[in-house]
Short mmCIF file of C-alpha atoms and ligand atoms in Angstrom, two decimals:
data_model
loop_
_atom_site.label_atom_id
_atom_site.label_comp_id
_atom_site.label_asym_id
_atom_site.label_seq_id
_atom_site.Cartn_x
_atom_site.Cartn_y
_atom_site.Cartn_z
CA UNK A 1 -61.19 -8.44 22.59
CA UNK A 2 -58.08 -9.19 24.58
CA UNK A 3 -56.55 -10.93 21.59
CA UNK A 4 -57.18 -7.95 19.38
CA UNK A 5 -55.56 -5.74 21.97
CA UNK A 6 -52.51 -7.96 22.27
CA UNK A 7 -52.10 -8.07 18.51
CA UNK A 8 -52.47 -4.28 18.50
CA UNK A 9 -49.70 -3.82 21.06
CA UNK A 10 -47.42 -6.25 19.30
CA UNK A 11 -48.10 -4.55 16.01
CA UNK A 12 -47.13 -1.16 17.44
CA UNK A 13 -43.98 -2.56 19.05
CA UNK A 14 -42.93 -4.24 15.84
CA UNK A 15 -43.82 -1.22 13.76
CA UNK A 16 -41.48 0.88 15.88
CA UNK A 17 -38.64 -1.57 15.62
CA UNK A 18 -38.66 -2.80 12.06
CA UNK A 19 -39.79 0.20 10.17
CA UNK A 20 -37.68 0.01 7.06
CA UNK A 21 -35.75 -2.22 4.73
CA UNK A 22 -32.23 -3.15 5.72
CA UNK A 23 -29.46 -1.47 3.81
CA UNK A 24 -25.80 -2.38 3.38
CA UNK A 25 -24.74 1.02 2.18
CA UNK A 26 -22.53 2.62 4.82
CA UNK A 27 -23.93 5.87 6.23
CA UNK A 28 -21.00 7.55 8.02
CA UNK A 29 -22.72 10.92 7.55
CA UNK A 30 -25.26 9.82 10.17
CA UNK A 31 -22.91 8.23 12.72
CA UNK A 32 -23.18 10.22 15.95
CA UNK A 33 -20.01 11.75 17.40
CA UNK A 34 -20.98 12.49 20.99
CA UNK A 35 -23.87 10.07 21.49
CA UNK A 36 -23.54 6.35 22.04
CA UNK A 37 -24.19 4.04 19.10
CA UNK A 38 -23.01 0.42 18.83
CA UNK A 39 -20.06 -0.14 16.47
CA UNK A 40 -22.19 -2.56 14.46
CA UNK A 41 -25.75 -3.83 14.42
CA UNK A 42 -28.95 -2.95 16.13
CA UNK A 43 -29.71 -1.31 19.46
CA UNK A 44 -32.86 -0.15 21.19
CA UNK A 45 -33.44 0.40 24.92
CA UNK A 46 -30.75 1.27 27.46
CA UNK A 47 -30.54 -1.41 30.16
CA UNK A 48 -28.79 -2.11 33.48
CA UNK A 49 -27.57 1.42 34.17
CA UNK A 50 -25.17 1.47 37.07
CA UNK A 51 -22.03 3.34 38.09
CA UNK A 52 -19.16 1.11 39.20
CA UNK A 53 -15.92 2.59 40.53
CA UNK A 54 -16.62 5.85 38.76
CA UNK A 55 -17.41 4.16 35.48
CA UNK A 56 -20.84 4.42 33.90
CA UNK A 57 -22.05 1.04 32.72
CA UNK A 58 -24.46 1.06 29.81
CA UNK A 59 -26.06 -2.17 28.74
CA UNK A 60 -28.29 -1.98 25.73
CA UNK A 61 -30.87 -4.04 23.87
CA UNK A 62 -28.82 -5.47 21.06
CA UNK A 63 -28.99 -7.85 18.15
CA UNK A 64 -25.37 -9.02 17.87
CA UNK A 65 -25.93 -10.58 14.46
CA UNK A 66 -28.04 -8.26 12.39
CA UNK A 67 -28.80 -4.63 11.82
CA UNK A 68 -32.42 -5.09 12.79
CA UNK A 69 -34.36 -6.02 15.90
CA UNK A 70 -34.10 -9.69 16.95
CA UNK A 71 -31.91 -12.16 18.92
CA UNK A 72 -32.25 -9.77 21.83
CA UNK A 73 -29.17 -9.72 24.04
CA UNK A 74 -27.49 -7.17 26.28
CA UNK A 75 -24.68 -5.28 24.59
CA UNK A 76 -22.30 -3.46 26.93
CA UNK A 77 -20.35 -0.21 26.89
CA UNK A 78 -18.63 1.89 29.56
CA UNK A 79 -17.67 5.52 29.92
CA UNK A 80 -16.21 7.80 32.56
CA UNK A 81 -17.65 10.97 31.02
CA UNK A 82 -20.87 9.84 29.25
CA UNK A 83 -19.53 11.12 25.92
CA UNK A 84 -16.65 8.82 25.05
CA UNK A 85 -17.72 5.17 25.14
CA UNK A 86 -15.79 1.96 25.12
CA UNK A 87 -17.75 -0.91 23.66
CA UNK A 88 -17.33 -4.33 25.28
CA UNK A 89 -18.40 -7.86 24.39
CA UNK A 90 -22.05 -8.87 24.73
CA UNK A 91 -22.71 -9.27 28.46
CA UNK A 92 -25.89 -11.36 28.40
CA UNK A 93 -26.51 -13.29 25.20
CA UNK A 94 -29.79 -14.86 24.15
CA UNK A 95 -30.13 -18.40 25.47
CA UNK A 96 -30.94 -21.15 23.01
CA UNK A 97 -31.94 -24.64 23.94
CA UNK A 98 -33.60 -27.50 22.10
CA UNK A 99 -37.14 -26.42 22.80
CA UNK A 100 -36.92 -22.72 23.44
CA UNK A 101 -35.16 -19.48 22.75
CA UNK A 102 -34.88 -16.93 25.52
CA UNK A 103 -34.39 -13.36 24.48
CA UNK A 104 -32.92 -10.99 27.03
CA UNK A 105 -35.30 -8.07 27.09
CA UNK A 106 -34.97 -4.85 29.04
CA UNK A 107 -34.12 -4.67 32.71
CA UNK A 108 -31.76 -3.31 35.30
CA UNK A 109 -28.61 -4.11 37.29
CA UNK A 110 -27.98 -3.62 40.99
CA UNK A 111 -24.83 -3.95 43.04
CA UNK A 112 -25.80 -6.34 45.82
CA UNK A 113 -23.42 -4.80 48.38
CA UNK A 114 -24.62 -6.96 51.29
CA UNK A 115 -24.77 -10.10 49.21
CA UNK A 116 -28.48 -10.50 49.98
CA UNK A 117 -28.72 -12.83 46.98
CA UNK A 118 -25.87 -15.05 48.16
CA UNK A 119 -24.32 -14.95 44.67
CA UNK A 120 -21.21 -13.19 45.96
CA UNK A 121 -18.05 -15.10 46.68
CA UNK A 122 -14.99 -14.35 48.82
CA UNK A 123 -16.51 -11.20 50.22
CA UNK A 124 -16.95 -9.72 46.75
CA UNK A 125 -20.47 -8.42 46.18
CA UNK A 126 -22.16 -9.61 43.02
CA UNK A 127 -23.86 -7.51 40.40
CA UNK A 128 -27.33 -8.81 39.78
CA UNK A 129 -29.18 -8.21 36.52
CA UNK A 130 -32.97 -8.41 36.65
CA UNK A 131 -34.57 -8.57 33.21
CA UNK A 132 -37.41 -9.97 31.18
CA UNK A 133 -36.93 -13.33 29.55
CA UNK A 134 -38.99 -13.25 26.39
CA UNK A 135 -39.69 -16.71 25.05
CA UNK A 136 -41.17 -16.15 21.61
CA UNK A 137 -42.06 -19.79 21.02
CA UNK A 138 -43.99 -20.03 24.28
CA UNK A 139 -45.36 -16.51 23.77
CA UNK A 140 -44.36 -15.78 27.30
CA UNK A 141 -42.54 -13.16 29.32
CA UNK A 142 -41.28 -13.71 32.85
CA UNK A 143 -38.65 -12.10 35.04
CA UNK A 144 -35.19 -13.65 35.27
CA UNK A 145 -32.05 -12.79 37.17
CA UNK A 146 -28.38 -13.36 36.36
CA UNK A 147 -25.25 -12.40 38.28
CA UNK A 148 -21.79 -11.17 37.54
CA UNK A 149 -18.63 -11.67 39.55
CA UNK A 150 -16.34 -9.94 37.05
CA UNK A 151 -17.55 -6.33 37.33
CA UNK A 152 -20.35 -6.75 34.87
CA UNK A 153 -18.44 -8.18 31.92
CA UNK A 154 -20.23 -11.53 31.95
CA UNK A 155 -23.32 -12.83 33.72
CA UNK A 156 -24.40 -16.27 34.79
CA UNK A 157 -28.08 -17.14 34.62
CA UNK A 158 -29.64 -18.08 37.98
CA UNK A 159 -30.42 -21.80 37.93
CA UNK A 160 -33.91 -21.41 39.42
CA UNK A 161 -35.19 -18.80 36.94
CA UNK A 162 -37.81 -17.41 36.48
CA UNK A 163 -38.09 -15.41 39.69
CA UNK A 164 -41.51 -14.02 38.74
CA UNK A 165 -43.81 -15.83 36.37
CA UNK A 166 -47.44 -14.86 35.89
CA UNK A 167 -47.76 -16.96 32.75
CA UNK A 168 -48.29 -13.83 30.74
CA UNK A 169 -47.39 -12.84 27.24
CA UNK A 170 -46.72 -9.15 27.90
CA UNK A 171 -45.16 -8.54 31.30
CA UNK A 172 -41.81 -6.83 31.17
CA UNK A 173 -38.95 -4.46 31.89
CA UNK A 174 -38.21 -4.81 35.63
CA UNK A 175 -36.39 -1.88 37.18
CA UNK A 176 -34.96 -2.55 40.63
CA UNK A 177 -33.48 -0.42 43.42
CA UNK A 178 -32.70 -0.71 47.12
CA UNK A 179 -35.22 1.05 49.40
CA UNK A 180 -33.36 1.81 52.60
CA UNK A 181 -36.35 2.84 54.83
CA UNK A 182 -38.00 -0.56 54.36
CA UNK A 183 -34.72 -2.43 53.83
CA UNK A 184 -35.80 -4.25 50.70
CA UNK A 185 -35.34 -4.37 46.96
CA UNK A 186 -38.18 -2.75 45.04
CA UNK A 187 -39.09 -3.69 41.48
CA UNK A 188 -41.38 -1.86 39.11
CA UNK A 189 -42.47 -3.92 36.11
CA UNK A 190 -44.96 -3.27 33.32
CA UNK A 191 -48.30 -5.04 33.02
CA UNK A 192 -48.27 -3.97 29.40
CA UNK A 193 -51.86 -4.44 28.26
CA UNK A 194 -53.42 -3.53 31.60
CA UNK A 195 -51.60 -0.15 31.59
CA UNK A 196 -50.40 -0.83 35.06
CA UNK A 197 -47.10 -0.83 36.89
CA UNK A 198 -46.79 -3.67 39.35
CA UNK A 199 -44.57 -3.07 42.36
CA UNK A 200 -42.80 -6.00 44.02
CA UNK A 201 -40.56 -6.22 47.07
CA UNK A 202 -37.78 -8.68 47.88
CA UNK A 203 -35.16 -9.30 50.54
CA UNK A 204 -32.86 -11.37 48.33
CA UNK A 205 -33.65 -10.59 44.65
CA UNK A 206 -34.86 -14.18 44.24
CA UNK A 207 -38.20 -14.23 46.05
CA UNK A 208 -40.55 -11.42 45.19
CA UNK A 209 -43.80 -10.38 46.87
CA UNK A 210 -46.39 -8.27 45.14
CA UNK A 211 -46.80 -4.98 47.02
CA UNK A 212 -49.21 -2.94 44.89
CA UNK A 213 -50.36 -1.90 41.43
CA UNK A 214 -50.36 1.58 39.96
CA UNK A 215 -52.65 2.48 37.06
CA UNK A 216 -54.32 2.66 34.65
CA UNK A 217 -53.67 6.39 34.76
CA UNK A 218 -52.62 9.14 32.39
CA UNK A 219 -52.04 8.03 28.81
CA UNK A 220 -53.35 4.52 28.20
CA UNK A 221 -53.92 4.18 24.47
CA UNK A 222 -50.92 1.95 23.91
CA UNK A 223 -49.14 -0.72 25.91
CA UNK A 224 -46.98 0.36 28.84
CA UNK A 225 -43.29 -0.54 28.93
CA UNK A 226 -40.10 0.23 30.86
CA UNK A 227 -41.44 1.70 34.12
CA UNK A 228 -39.04 3.11 36.70
CA UNK A 229 -39.49 4.90 39.99
CA UNK A 230 -36.95 7.46 41.23
CA UNK A 231 -36.64 9.83 44.18
CA UNK A 232 -35.81 13.34 42.92
CA UNK A 233 -35.02 16.48 44.88
CA UNK A 234 -37.52 19.34 44.62
CA UNK A 235 -36.38 22.98 44.18
CA UNK A 236 -32.80 22.05 44.96
CA UNK A 237 -33.71 21.45 48.59
CA UNK A 238 -32.18 18.19 49.82
CA UNK A 239 -34.92 18.02 52.48
CA UNK A 240 -37.61 17.92 49.81
CA UNK A 241 -37.95 14.78 47.72
CA UNK A 242 -40.72 13.52 45.50
CA UNK A 243 -40.92 10.20 43.71
CA UNK A 244 -41.29 10.20 39.95
CA UNK A 245 -42.67 7.22 38.08
CA UNK A 246 -41.65 7.04 34.42
CA UNK A 247 -43.60 4.96 31.91
CA UNK A 248 -42.94 4.45 28.21
CA UNK A 249 -46.32 4.39 26.57
CA UNK A 250 -45.53 4.43 22.86
CA UNK A 251 -48.00 7.18 22.08
CA UNK A 252 -49.07 7.56 18.51
CA UNK A 253 -51.53 10.20 19.70
CA UNK A 254 -49.88 11.19 22.94
CA UNK A 255 -46.50 11.19 24.61
CA UNK A 256 -43.94 8.48 23.95
CA UNK A 257 -43.04 8.66 27.62
CA UNK A 258 -45.05 10.04 30.51
CA UNK A 259 -44.29 10.63 34.17
CA UNK A 260 -46.19 10.88 37.44
CA UNK A 261 -45.08 12.86 40.49
CA UNK A 262 -46.01 11.59 43.94
CA UNK A 263 -44.90 9.70 47.02
CA UNK A 264 -43.68 6.19 47.63
CA UNK A 265 -43.86 4.63 51.09
CA UNK A 266 -42.13 1.36 50.31
CA UNK A 267 -45.37 -0.29 49.23
CA UNK A 268 -47.53 2.05 47.17
CA UNK A 269 -46.90 4.89 44.76
CA UNK A 270 -49.42 7.67 45.33
CA UNK A 271 -49.85 10.06 42.40
CA UNK A 272 -50.17 13.77 43.36
CA UNK A 273 -52.24 14.45 40.25
CA UNK A 274 -55.54 13.07 39.07
CA UNK A 275 -55.62 10.09 36.72
CA UNK A 276 -56.61 12.21 33.75
CA UNK A 277 -53.47 14.33 33.96
CA UNK A 278 -50.85 13.40 31.36
CA UNK A 279 -47.32 14.69 31.94
CA UNK A 280 -44.96 14.37 28.98
CA UNK A 281 -41.26 13.58 29.40
CA UNK A 282 -40.10 14.61 25.92
CA UNK A 283 -42.26 16.24 23.23
CA UNK A 284 -40.48 14.68 20.25
CA UNK A 285 -41.00 11.46 18.33
CA UNK A 286 -37.81 9.69 19.38
CA UNK A 287 -37.06 9.58 23.12
CA UNK A 288 -38.21 6.20 24.40
CA UNK A 289 -37.62 3.43 26.95
CA UNK A 290 -35.48 5.75 29.05
CA UNK A 291 -34.22 4.72 32.48
CA UNK A 292 -31.78 6.41 34.83
CA UNK A 293 -28.43 5.99 36.47
CA UNK A 294 -29.61 6.41 40.06
CA UNK A 295 -26.18 6.56 41.58
CA UNK A 296 -24.32 9.11 39.46
CA UNK A 297 -21.82 11.38 41.28
CA UNK A 298 -23.35 14.12 43.48
CA UNK A 299 -26.50 12.03 43.86
CA UNK A 300 -27.55 12.89 40.32
CA UNK A 301 -30.25 10.96 38.54
CA UNK A 302 -29.33 10.80 34.87
CA UNK A 303 -31.97 9.61 32.44
CA UNK A 304 -30.96 8.21 29.07
CA UNK A 305 -33.27 7.01 26.34
CA UNK A 306 -33.20 5.21 23.04
CA UNK A 307 -33.69 7.59 20.15
CA UNK A 308 -36.12 5.74 17.94
CA UNK A 309 -35.02 5.70 14.41
CA UNK A 310 -37.77 6.77 12.10
CA UNK A 311 -37.86 5.15 8.69
CA UNK A 312 -34.34 5.82 7.51
CA UNK A 313 -31.81 2.99 7.63
CA UNK A 314 -28.25 3.45 8.80
CA UNK A 315 -25.35 1.03 8.35
CA UNK A 316 -23.39 -0.76 9.81
CA UNK A 317 -25.33 0.14 12.96
CA UNK A 318 -28.87 1.11 13.72
CA UNK A 319 -30.08 2.90 16.82
CA UNK A 320 -28.45 5.23 19.29
CA UNK A 321 -28.90 6.67 22.75
CA UNK A 322 -29.96 10.20 23.66
CA UNK A 323 -27.75 12.62 25.50
CA UNK A 324 -28.27 11.96 29.25
CA UNK A 325 -30.80 14.19 30.99
CA UNK A 326 -29.97 15.49 34.46
CA UNK A 327 -33.29 15.26 36.34
CA UNK A 328 -34.61 17.80 38.80
CA UNK A 329 -38.05 18.79 40.03
CA UNK A 330 -39.23 22.35 40.30
CA UNK A 331 -42.35 23.90 41.73
CA UNK A 332 -44.07 25.74 38.88
CA UNK A 333 -47.42 27.50 38.55
CA UNK A 334 -48.85 24.19 37.43
CA UNK A 335 -47.38 22.11 40.21
CA UNK A 336 -44.18 20.14 40.67
CA UNK A 337 -42.72 19.41 37.24
CA UNK A 338 -39.77 17.55 35.79
CA UNK A 339 -36.84 19.54 34.41
CA UNK A 340 -34.19 17.86 32.28
CA UNK A 341 -31.00 19.45 31.10
CA UNK A 342 -27.77 17.93 29.77
CA UNK A 343 -25.63 17.26 32.87
CA UNK A 344 -22.93 19.82 33.71
CA UNK A 345 -20.47 16.95 34.04
CA UNK A 346 -20.59 16.40 30.27
CA UNK A 347 -18.26 19.34 29.72
CA UNK A 348 -15.21 17.21 30.51
CA UNK A 349 -16.09 14.62 27.89
CA UNK A 350 -17.20 17.23 25.40
CA UNK A 351 -13.92 19.08 25.62
CA UNK A 352 -12.19 15.89 24.51
CA UNK A 353 -14.21 15.87 21.31
CA UNK A 354 -14.19 19.65 20.77
CA UNK A 355 -11.70 19.49 17.96
CA UNK A 356 -13.62 21.89 15.78
CA UNK A 357 -14.46 25.54 16.19
CA UNK A 358 -15.78 27.29 19.26
CA UNK A 359 -17.61 30.59 19.16
CA UNK A 360 -18.93 32.78 21.96
CA UNK A 361 -20.70 36.03 21.19
CA UNK A 362 -22.96 38.47 22.97
CA UNK A 363 -25.73 40.82 21.89
CA UNK A 364 -26.14 40.02 18.23
CA UNK A 365 -29.06 41.86 16.62
CA UNK A 366 -31.09 39.58 14.40
CA UNK A 367 -33.53 41.26 12.11
CA UNK A 368 -35.45 39.17 9.54
CA UNK A 369 -32.38 38.19 7.55
CA UNK A 370 -30.80 34.98 8.83
CA UNK A 371 -27.15 35.30 9.87
CA UNK A 372 -25.00 32.42 8.71
CA UNK A 373 -22.80 30.94 11.42
CA UNK A 374 -21.24 28.05 9.52
CA UNK A 375 -18.59 28.37 6.85
CA UNK A 376 -16.28 25.95 5.12
CA UNK A 377 -14.32 24.16 7.82
CA UNK A 378 -16.22 25.67 10.75
CA UNK A 379 -19.51 24.51 12.23
CA UNK A 380 -20.18 22.62 9.01
CA UNK A 381 -19.87 19.09 10.37
CA UNK A 382 -23.46 18.57 11.61
CA UNK A 383 -22.04 17.76 14.99
CA UNK A 384 -22.52 20.92 16.98
CA UNK A 385 -23.76 22.06 20.37
CA UNK A 386 -25.44 25.46 20.51
CA UNK A 387 -26.39 27.35 23.66
CA UNK A 388 -28.39 30.49 23.12
CA UNK A 389 -30.35 33.11 24.97
CA UNK A 390 -32.72 35.29 22.96
CA UNK A 391 -34.33 38.52 23.98
CA UNK A 392 -37.41 38.16 21.85
CA UNK A 393 -38.60 41.79 21.80
CA UNK A 394 -41.50 41.90 19.37
CA UNK A 395 -40.31 39.13 17.06
CA UNK A 396 -42.68 36.32 16.19
CA UNK A 397 -40.13 33.55 15.96
CA UNK A 398 -36.47 33.14 16.84
CA UNK A 399 -34.10 30.24 16.44
CA UNK A 400 -31.66 28.40 14.25
CA UNK A 401 -31.69 26.80 10.83
CA UNK A 402 -29.54 23.69 11.01
CA UNK A 403 -28.52 21.00 8.50
CA UNK A 404 -29.36 23.44 5.72
CA UNK A 405 -28.29 22.86 2.13
CA UNK A 406 -26.85 25.63 -0.05
CA UNK A 407 -30.06 27.09 -1.37
CA UNK A 408 -31.85 26.56 1.97
CA UNK A 409 -34.47 24.43 0.26
CA UNK A 410 -33.79 21.72 2.82
CA UNK A 411 -33.15 22.45 6.46
CA UNK A 412 -34.47 21.84 9.94
CA UNK A 413 -35.71 24.84 11.89
CA UNK A 414 -35.35 24.82 15.66
CA UNK A 415 -36.78 27.69 17.60
CA UNK A 416 -39.33 29.44 19.68
CA UNK A 417 -42.68 30.65 18.40
CA UNK A 418 -43.57 33.64 20.55
CA UNK A 419 -47.14 33.87 19.28
CA UNK A 420 -47.96 30.26 19.95
CA UNK A 421 -45.67 30.17 23.00
CA UNK A 422 -44.03 27.00 21.79
CA UNK A 423 -40.59 25.55 21.50
CA UNK A 424 -40.47 23.76 18.15
CA UNK A 425 -38.57 21.64 15.67
CA UNK A 426 -39.79 21.94 12.10
CA UNK A 427 -38.51 19.22 9.77
CA UNK A 428 -41.06 19.73 7.05
CA UNK A 429 -38.63 20.77 4.33
CA UNK A 430 -36.28 17.82 4.71
CA UNK A 431 -37.77 14.82 6.51
CA UNK A 432 -40.97 14.08 4.63
CA UNK A 433 -39.71 10.66 3.64
CA UNK A 434 -38.58 9.71 7.11
CA UNK A 435 -41.37 10.89 9.34
CA UNK A 436 -45.07 10.53 9.61
CA UNK A 437 -46.79 13.77 8.61
CA UNK A 438 -47.89 14.47 12.21
CA UNK A 439 -44.27 14.46 13.34
CA UNK A 440 -42.86 16.89 10.80
CA UNK A 441 -43.42 19.75 13.21
CA UNK A 442 -42.93 18.92 16.89
CA UNK A 443 -43.78 21.41 19.60
CA UNK A 444 -43.71 21.88 23.35
CA UNK A 445 -45.64 24.56 25.24
CA UNK A 446 -43.23 27.02 26.83
CA UNK A 447 -43.27 30.63 27.98
CA UNK A 448 -40.60 33.26 27.70
CA UNK A 449 -39.32 34.48 31.05
CA UNK A 450 -39.14 38.28 31.17
CA UNK A 451 -38.98 38.28 27.38
CA UNK A 452 -36.08 35.84 27.32
CA UNK A 453 -36.00 32.33 25.89
CA UNK A 454 -33.09 29.97 26.34
CA UNK A 455 -32.30 26.97 24.21
CA UNK A 456 -29.68 24.31 23.84
CA UNK A 457 -29.64 22.77 20.40
CA UNK A 458 -27.71 19.53 20.03
CA UNK A 459 -27.15 18.36 16.48
CA UNK A 460 -25.21 15.15 16.16
CA UNK A 461 -25.28 13.91 12.56
CA UNK A 462 -28.64 12.17 12.73
CA UNK A 463 -30.08 13.29 16.04
CA UNK A 464 -31.45 16.61 17.14
CA UNK A 465 -32.30 17.44 20.74
CA UNK A 466 -33.50 20.81 21.94
CA UNK A 467 -33.72 21.78 25.60
CA UNK A 468 -35.76 24.91 26.33
CA UNK A 469 -35.42 27.27 29.30
CA UNK A 470 -32.85 25.28 31.25
CA UNK A 471 -34.57 21.98 30.78
CA UNK A 472 -38.17 22.98 31.25
CA UNK A 473 -39.09 21.34 27.95
CA UNK A 474 -37.28 18.85 25.70
CA UNK A 475 -37.88 17.78 22.11
CA UNK A 476 -35.77 14.96 20.66
CA UNK A 477 -35.92 13.65 17.14
CA UNK A 478 -33.95 11.85 14.46
CA UNK A 479 -33.00 13.63 11.23
CA UNK A 480 -31.21 12.38 8.12
CA UNK A 481 -29.67 15.35 6.35
CA UNK A 482 -28.05 15.03 2.93
CA UNK A 483 -24.24 14.92 3.01
CA UNK A 484 -23.90 18.51 1.86
CA UNK A 485 -26.66 19.88 4.10
CA UNK A 486 -24.52 21.26 6.90
CA UNK A 487 -25.36 24.96 7.11
CA UNK A 488 -26.20 26.72 10.37
CA UNK A 489 -27.74 30.16 10.75
CA UNK A 490 -29.62 32.16 13.33
CA UNK A 491 -32.87 33.86 12.44
CA UNK A 492 -35.64 36.04 13.79
CA UNK A 493 -38.97 37.00 12.33
CA UNK A 494 -38.96 40.59 13.45
CA UNK A 495 -36.29 42.12 15.66
CA UNK A 496 -34.63 40.07 18.37
CA UNK A 497 -31.37 40.14 20.23
CA UNK A 498 -29.28 37.05 20.61
CA UNK A 499 -28.00 38.03 24.04
CA UNK A 500 -25.72 35.09 24.40
CA UNK A 501 -24.46 32.56 21.89
CA UNK A 502 -22.05 29.74 22.30
CA UNK A 503 -21.45 27.10 19.66
CA UNK A 504 -18.99 24.34 19.67
CA UNK A 505 -18.20 21.84 17.02
CA UNK A 506 -17.48 18.27 18.02
CA UNK A 507 -15.48 15.93 15.85
C1 FRU B 601 -39.19 -1.17 24.54
C2 FRU B 601 -39.23 -2.69 24.50
C3 FRU B 601 -39.28 -3.30 25.86
C4 FRU B 601 -38.68 -4.66 25.64
C5 FRU B 601 -37.61 -4.37 24.62
C6 FRU B 601 -37.37 -5.50 23.64
O1 FRU B 601 -38.65 -0.61 23.41
O2 FRU B 601 -40.32 -3.12 23.71
O3 FRU B 601 -40.58 -3.35 26.40
O4 FRU B 601 -38.14 -5.19 26.81
O5 FRU B 601 -38.03 -3.21 23.92
O6 FRU B 601 -36.32 -5.22 22.79
#
C-alpha cells in the first residue's frame, strides 16, 4: 500500500514538472515583463525569501543546465521593488560526490542576528539556509543547512549535515522563523505522504527537537509540500493576530494550496476550524509552493508562488513566479479568512515599466456589445494591469476579454458571473491544448457588495491573475496566446456600469 502511495505522489510531482517536450524555439511572446522569470532554464518553487538591507532576496528552485526539472539548485535574484529583478549566480548548487548526488530542494533562509549558529565571524551575523537535501540515488530526503557570510551570494554547506534525518524518502521543504516569545527557531516541514506538518524547535539551527505534528486535516488526497506558518494581523488591528498555516497539496480534485487559521503557542498549531474544512488559497490551476517574505517593510507578509506551467513549453526559460500577494486576515460571515491583494508598494516598480499607455475612466455604460479598449500601439502588448469596479445592475456577467485575436474566435474571458456568484477565468476558446478540460473554466465563489464587484486583472504575456473584491478571492493561471492575439475589451451581458476603470500597459 505504502509503496503504491509513494509512487502515486512521485508520479503527480513528476507529472507537474515535466509535462511537455522540450523545445528550442524561442518564445519571446510569452516572456513576462513584470513577473520574475529566470533568464535561462528551468524554475519552480520560490525559496529562501528574506529582505536584506531593503533588498528582497528571491532564491528559486533551478536547473542551471537545462530547461526542464532536474539538477536542483538554488538560483538567486534580488529586487528593491518586487517588479524589476536582477539575476545573480547560482547560490547553492547541487552537490556531487563519488557515491551520491545531493539536490538542493526547497527551503528557507534566516538572518541569524545573534549568531546562535556560531557560523558568524567578526561580529557579522550569518545567513543560514535550511533546505531539503534530496538524494535520488539513496531515495532519501533529509534537512540540511548552509551558511553565507557574503550577504547571500554564496553558501557553504554545514560539515555535520544532515541536521534532521528520519531516513525517509518524502520529507521536505523546511520553513524556519524566529519565535520571540519562546526564544527559539521554529521549523515547519512536510511529512509528505502522511499529510502532516511536523513542527521542530531549535536554539542554534543545528540541533532540532520535535515539538508537535499537525494533520492530517483539510485536503489530503495528494502529498503535502512546502508548509509555512505565519502570524497575520486580523481586521487591520495590530492587537489581533492569528497564525496561518499554508500547505501546498497539489490538488487534482481540490485546491493546489490550502490554508488553516488558528493559534500557535510556540509548540503546537491549533486549527480554529474542523478538520473537514478546506480553505483554498488560490482558485486557479497555477499558484503553487508559495512562501512569504515575513519581514517586508511595514511588517507586511508577502506571499509569492510558482506559477505552474501547464503543457506549453517556453524557451530559453521555463517557469515564473506569481505577482506577490499582500496577506491580511478579515473577519467575514464565514469566519476569519485570508485576503490577498497585490501589494501597494508595487506601484513604484510598476511605474518604471509603465512605458505604454495609461487610461483612467469613470462611469462607462456597457450594454451587451463589448467595448474595445486596445488599439494598434496601445494596450495591445499582452502586458497590462487592469483595475475595475463594476456596478452590475441586472447584468448576468461582466468582465474583460483579453488576449483576443481579430475575429474574437480565440480569447480568454475574465469576469464575474452574477447568477452563479462567481469570479471566473474562461480559457475554453484558446487553451484547449494546454490545459486539462477541468481547468478550462476556473471559478471562485464571490458575492457582489451592494451591487458592486471589483477586479484586478493582471495579464503578463503568459500569466493571468485575477484578484476579486480587494483580494477576497484570487485565480491564477498560465495562458499561451498566439502572437497576434492581443485584443482587450470590456463586456456585459445585460446593462452594467463600469464605475471605475484604470488600465496600464507595461513594457
Ligand atoms: C514543490 C516541490 C517541493 C520540492 C521541490 C523540488 O513543487 O516538489 O516539495 O522541494 O518542488 O524541486
